CSV table of C-alpha atoms in Angstrom, one decimal:
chain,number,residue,atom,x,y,z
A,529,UNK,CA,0.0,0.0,0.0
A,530,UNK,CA,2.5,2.6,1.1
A,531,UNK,CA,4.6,1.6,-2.5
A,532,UNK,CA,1.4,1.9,-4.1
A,533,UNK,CA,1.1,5.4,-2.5
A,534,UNK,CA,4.3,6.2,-3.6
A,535,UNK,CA,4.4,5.5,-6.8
A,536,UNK,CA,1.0,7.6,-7.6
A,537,UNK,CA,2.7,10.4,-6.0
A,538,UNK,CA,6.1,10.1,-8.3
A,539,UNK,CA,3.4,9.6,-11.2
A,540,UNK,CA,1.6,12.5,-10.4
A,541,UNK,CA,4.5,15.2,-9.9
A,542,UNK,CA,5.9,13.7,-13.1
A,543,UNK,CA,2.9,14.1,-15.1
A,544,UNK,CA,2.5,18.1,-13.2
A,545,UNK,CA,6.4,18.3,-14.2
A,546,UNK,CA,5.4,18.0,-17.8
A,547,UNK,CA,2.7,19.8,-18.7
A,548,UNK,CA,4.4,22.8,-16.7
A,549,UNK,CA,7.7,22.5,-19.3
A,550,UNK,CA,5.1,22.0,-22.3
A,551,UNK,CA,3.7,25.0,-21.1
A,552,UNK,CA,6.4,27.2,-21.0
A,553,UNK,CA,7.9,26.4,-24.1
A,554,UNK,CA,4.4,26.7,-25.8
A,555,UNK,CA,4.6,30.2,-24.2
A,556,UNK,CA,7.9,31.2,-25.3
A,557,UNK,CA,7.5,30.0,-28.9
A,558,UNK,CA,4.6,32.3,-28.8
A,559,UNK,CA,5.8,35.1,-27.3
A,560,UNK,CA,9.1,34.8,-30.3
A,561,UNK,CA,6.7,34.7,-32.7
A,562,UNK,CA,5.3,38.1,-31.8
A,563,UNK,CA,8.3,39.4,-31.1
A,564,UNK,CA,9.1,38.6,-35.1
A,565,UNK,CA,6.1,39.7,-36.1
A,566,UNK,CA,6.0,43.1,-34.0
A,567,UNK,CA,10.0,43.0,-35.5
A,568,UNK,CA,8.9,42.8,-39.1
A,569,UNK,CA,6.0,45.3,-38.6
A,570,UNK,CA,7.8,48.2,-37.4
A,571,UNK,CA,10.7,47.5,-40.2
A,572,UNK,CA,8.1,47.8,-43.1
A,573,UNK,CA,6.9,51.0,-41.4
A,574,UNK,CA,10.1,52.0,-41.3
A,575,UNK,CA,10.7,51.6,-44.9
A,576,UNK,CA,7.4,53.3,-45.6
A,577,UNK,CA,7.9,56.7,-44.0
A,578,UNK,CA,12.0,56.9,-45.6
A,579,UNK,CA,10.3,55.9,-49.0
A,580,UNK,CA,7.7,58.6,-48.6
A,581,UNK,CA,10.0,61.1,-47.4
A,582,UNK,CA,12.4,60.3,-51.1
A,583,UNK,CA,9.1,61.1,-53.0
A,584,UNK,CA,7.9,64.0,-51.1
A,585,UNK,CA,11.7,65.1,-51.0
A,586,UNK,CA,11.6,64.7,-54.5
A,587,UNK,CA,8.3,66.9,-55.1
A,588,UNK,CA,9.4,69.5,-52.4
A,589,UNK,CA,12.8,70.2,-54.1
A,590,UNK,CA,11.2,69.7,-57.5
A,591,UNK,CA,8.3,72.9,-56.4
A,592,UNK,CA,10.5,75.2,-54.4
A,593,UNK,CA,14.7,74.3,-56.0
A,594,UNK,CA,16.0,74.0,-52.5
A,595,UNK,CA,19.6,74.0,-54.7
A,596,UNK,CA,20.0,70.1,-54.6
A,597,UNK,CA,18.4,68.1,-57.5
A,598,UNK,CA,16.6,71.6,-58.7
A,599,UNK,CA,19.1,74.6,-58.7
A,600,UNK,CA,17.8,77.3,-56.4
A,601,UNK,CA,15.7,79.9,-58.6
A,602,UNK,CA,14.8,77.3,-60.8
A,603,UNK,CA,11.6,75.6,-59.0
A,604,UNK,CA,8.1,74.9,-60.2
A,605,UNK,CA,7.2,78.1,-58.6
A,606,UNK,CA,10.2,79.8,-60.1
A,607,UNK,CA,8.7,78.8,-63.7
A,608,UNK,CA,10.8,76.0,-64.3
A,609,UNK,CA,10.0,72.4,-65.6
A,610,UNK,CA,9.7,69.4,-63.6
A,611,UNK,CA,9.9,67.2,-66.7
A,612,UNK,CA,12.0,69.4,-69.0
A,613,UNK,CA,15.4,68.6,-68.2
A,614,UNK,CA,14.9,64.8,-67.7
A,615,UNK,CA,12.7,64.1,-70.5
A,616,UNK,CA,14.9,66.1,-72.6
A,617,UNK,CA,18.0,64.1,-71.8
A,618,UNK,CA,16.9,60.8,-72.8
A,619,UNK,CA,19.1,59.0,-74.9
A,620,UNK,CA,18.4,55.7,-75.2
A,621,UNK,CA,15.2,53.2,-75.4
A,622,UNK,CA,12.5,53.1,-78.0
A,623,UNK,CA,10.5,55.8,-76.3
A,624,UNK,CA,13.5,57.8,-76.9
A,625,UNK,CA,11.3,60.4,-79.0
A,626,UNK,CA,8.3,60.1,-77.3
A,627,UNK,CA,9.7,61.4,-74.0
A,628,UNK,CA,11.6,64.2,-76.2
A,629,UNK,CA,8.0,65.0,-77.1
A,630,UNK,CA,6.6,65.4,-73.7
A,631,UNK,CA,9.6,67.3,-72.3
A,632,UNK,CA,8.1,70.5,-70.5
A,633,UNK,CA,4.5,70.1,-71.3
A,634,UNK,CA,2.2,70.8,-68.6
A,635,UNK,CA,0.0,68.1,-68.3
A,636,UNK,CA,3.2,66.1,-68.0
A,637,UNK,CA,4.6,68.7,-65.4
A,638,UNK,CA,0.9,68.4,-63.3
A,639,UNK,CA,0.9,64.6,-63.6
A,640,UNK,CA,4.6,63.8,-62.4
A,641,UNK,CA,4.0,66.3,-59.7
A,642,UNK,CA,0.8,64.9,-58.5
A,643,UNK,CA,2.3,62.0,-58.6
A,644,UNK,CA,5.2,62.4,-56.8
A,645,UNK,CA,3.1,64.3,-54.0
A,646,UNK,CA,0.3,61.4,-54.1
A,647,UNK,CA,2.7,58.6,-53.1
A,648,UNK,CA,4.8,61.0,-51.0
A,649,UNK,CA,1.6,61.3,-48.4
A,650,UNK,CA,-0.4,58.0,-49.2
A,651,UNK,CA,3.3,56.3,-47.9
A,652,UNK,CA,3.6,58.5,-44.9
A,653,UNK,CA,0.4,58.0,-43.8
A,654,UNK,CA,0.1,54.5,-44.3
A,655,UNK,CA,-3.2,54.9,-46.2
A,656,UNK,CA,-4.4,54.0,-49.9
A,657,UNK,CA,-0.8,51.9,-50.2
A,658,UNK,CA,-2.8,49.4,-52.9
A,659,UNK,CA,-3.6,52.1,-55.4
A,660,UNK,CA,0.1,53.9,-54.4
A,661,UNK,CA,1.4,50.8,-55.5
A,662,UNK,CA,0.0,50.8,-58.8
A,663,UNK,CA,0.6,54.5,-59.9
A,664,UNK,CA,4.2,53.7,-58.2
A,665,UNK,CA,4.7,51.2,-60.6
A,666,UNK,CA,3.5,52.5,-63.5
A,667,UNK,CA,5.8,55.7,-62.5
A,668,UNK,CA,8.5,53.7,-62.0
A,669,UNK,CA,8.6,51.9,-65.3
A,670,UNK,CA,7.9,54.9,-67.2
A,671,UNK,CA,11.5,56.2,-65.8
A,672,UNK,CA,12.9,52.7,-66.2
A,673,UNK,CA,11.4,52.9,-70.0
A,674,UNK,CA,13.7,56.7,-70.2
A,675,UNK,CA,16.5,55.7,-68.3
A,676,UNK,CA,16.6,52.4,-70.6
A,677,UNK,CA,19.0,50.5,-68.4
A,678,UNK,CA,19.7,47.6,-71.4
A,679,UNK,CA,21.6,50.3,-73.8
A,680,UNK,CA,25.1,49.9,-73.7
A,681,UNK,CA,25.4,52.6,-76.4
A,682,UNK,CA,23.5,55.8,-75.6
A,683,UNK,CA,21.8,57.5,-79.7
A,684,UNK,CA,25.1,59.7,-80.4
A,685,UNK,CA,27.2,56.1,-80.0
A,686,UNK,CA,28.8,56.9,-76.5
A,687,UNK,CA,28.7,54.6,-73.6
A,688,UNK,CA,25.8,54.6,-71.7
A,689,UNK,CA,27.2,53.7,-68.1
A,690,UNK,CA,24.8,51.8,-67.5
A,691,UNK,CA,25.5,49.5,-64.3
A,692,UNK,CA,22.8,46.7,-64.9
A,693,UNK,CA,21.1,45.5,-68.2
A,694,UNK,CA,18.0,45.1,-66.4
A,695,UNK,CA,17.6,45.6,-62.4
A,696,UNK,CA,17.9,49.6,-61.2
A,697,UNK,CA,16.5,51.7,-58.7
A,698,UNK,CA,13.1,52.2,-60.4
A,699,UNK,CA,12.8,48.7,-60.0
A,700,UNK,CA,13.6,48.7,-56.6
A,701,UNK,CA,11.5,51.1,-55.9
A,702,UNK,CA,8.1,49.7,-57.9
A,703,UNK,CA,9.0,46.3,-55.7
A,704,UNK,CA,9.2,48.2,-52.3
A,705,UNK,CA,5.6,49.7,-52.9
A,706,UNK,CA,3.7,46.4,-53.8
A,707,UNK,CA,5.4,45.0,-50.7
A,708,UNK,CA,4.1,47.7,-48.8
A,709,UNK,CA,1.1,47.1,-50.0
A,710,UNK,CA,0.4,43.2,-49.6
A,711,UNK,CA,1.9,43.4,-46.1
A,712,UNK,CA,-0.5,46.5,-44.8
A,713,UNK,CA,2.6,48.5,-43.8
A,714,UNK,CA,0.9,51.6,-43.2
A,715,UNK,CA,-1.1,49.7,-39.8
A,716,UNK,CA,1.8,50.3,-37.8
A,717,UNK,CA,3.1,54.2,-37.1
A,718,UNK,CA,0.4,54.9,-39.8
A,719,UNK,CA,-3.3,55.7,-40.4
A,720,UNK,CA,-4.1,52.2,-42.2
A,721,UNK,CA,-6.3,50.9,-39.7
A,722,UNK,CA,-8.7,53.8,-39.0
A,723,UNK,CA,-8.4,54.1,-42.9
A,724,UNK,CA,-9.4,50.5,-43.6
A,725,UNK,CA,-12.8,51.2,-40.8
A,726,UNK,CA,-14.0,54.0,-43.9
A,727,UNK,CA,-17.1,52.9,-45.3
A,728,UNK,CA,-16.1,53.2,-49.1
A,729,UNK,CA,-12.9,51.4,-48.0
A,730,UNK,CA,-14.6,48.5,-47.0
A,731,UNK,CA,-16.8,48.6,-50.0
A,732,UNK,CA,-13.8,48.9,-52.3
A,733,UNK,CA,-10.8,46.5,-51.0
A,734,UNK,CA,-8.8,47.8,-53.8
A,735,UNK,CA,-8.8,51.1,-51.9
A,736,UNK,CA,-7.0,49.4,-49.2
């Protein structure tokens, strides 16, 4: 009796001992999980605010020539052309004409603006990242298209420096802003959440 005793004690603090450790590690595996997660989330936000701030960078220096990319004096405001100089310089590509074409014209000047501005504030807010990723993109490749990374000879015959035949910055970029999209970067340190409550929001996912 008194072995029978304790062996259902042994049996019984074994057993407790078990399901203790099984809880624990269940617990920690959990807790590392959401530690990733919480990990991953704050790094997409991260790279959503500094990829808002290059386009809203871009739109600010482009409007008021804060003397780095635009020359001081030589702003939107200042009467100078957002478009002009870039579009202009093409050298390369099969749109090579077309771009010549559009250098300077308003309704290219308004749209790249808009544009710039758009993604600049949908990415620092963390709202609207879906559509921002597809006018992104199609931004993006338009400057790929003028940039033409595959010449190795620019029109006039001269090298065209280019450092890779096919992957560049644009594409970097027009990658950066689908994945901010799929993963709903702009829920953390951004307004995606209390955007995604909006009525037309929830009607149109694509809004998202």
């Amino acid at each position: 009796m008194a072995v029978h005793q304790h062996s259902h004690r042994g049996s019984g603090f074994h057993l407790s001992f078990r399901g203790n450790r099984t809880g624990t590690t269940a617990s920690l595996a959990v807790s590392a999980v959401s530690d990733t997660r919480a990990a991953a989330a704050y790094a997409l936000a991260s790279l959503r605010l500094l990829t808002g701030f290059v386009f809203l960078w871009a739109f600010l220096d482009k409007t008021f020539g804060f003397g780095y990319a635009t020359p001081s004096g030589k702003g939107w405001i200042d009467g100078g052309s957002p478009t002009k100089g870039f579009l202009s310089s093409v050298a390369a590509g099969p749109l090579e004409s077309t771009f010549h074409s559009w250098a300077g014209d308003p309704w290219a000047d308004w749209l790249f603006m808009l544009g710039l501005l758009g993604i600049g504030l949908a990415l620092t807010a963390g709202v609207a990242l879906r559509p921002t990723a597809v006018a992104g993109t199609a931004m993006m490749a338009l400057m790929w298209t003028a940039e033409w990374p595959p010449a190795r000879h620019l029109s006039d015959g001269s090298l065209s420096m280019s450092s890779n035949p096919f992957a560049d910055y644009h594409l970097v970029y027009a990658v950066i802003l689908i994945a901010l999209a799929v993963t709903a970067a702009g829920d953390t340190l951004g307004l995606g959440r209390l955007w995604a409550r909006l009525p037309v929001v929830r009607t149109h996912g694509w809004l998202r």
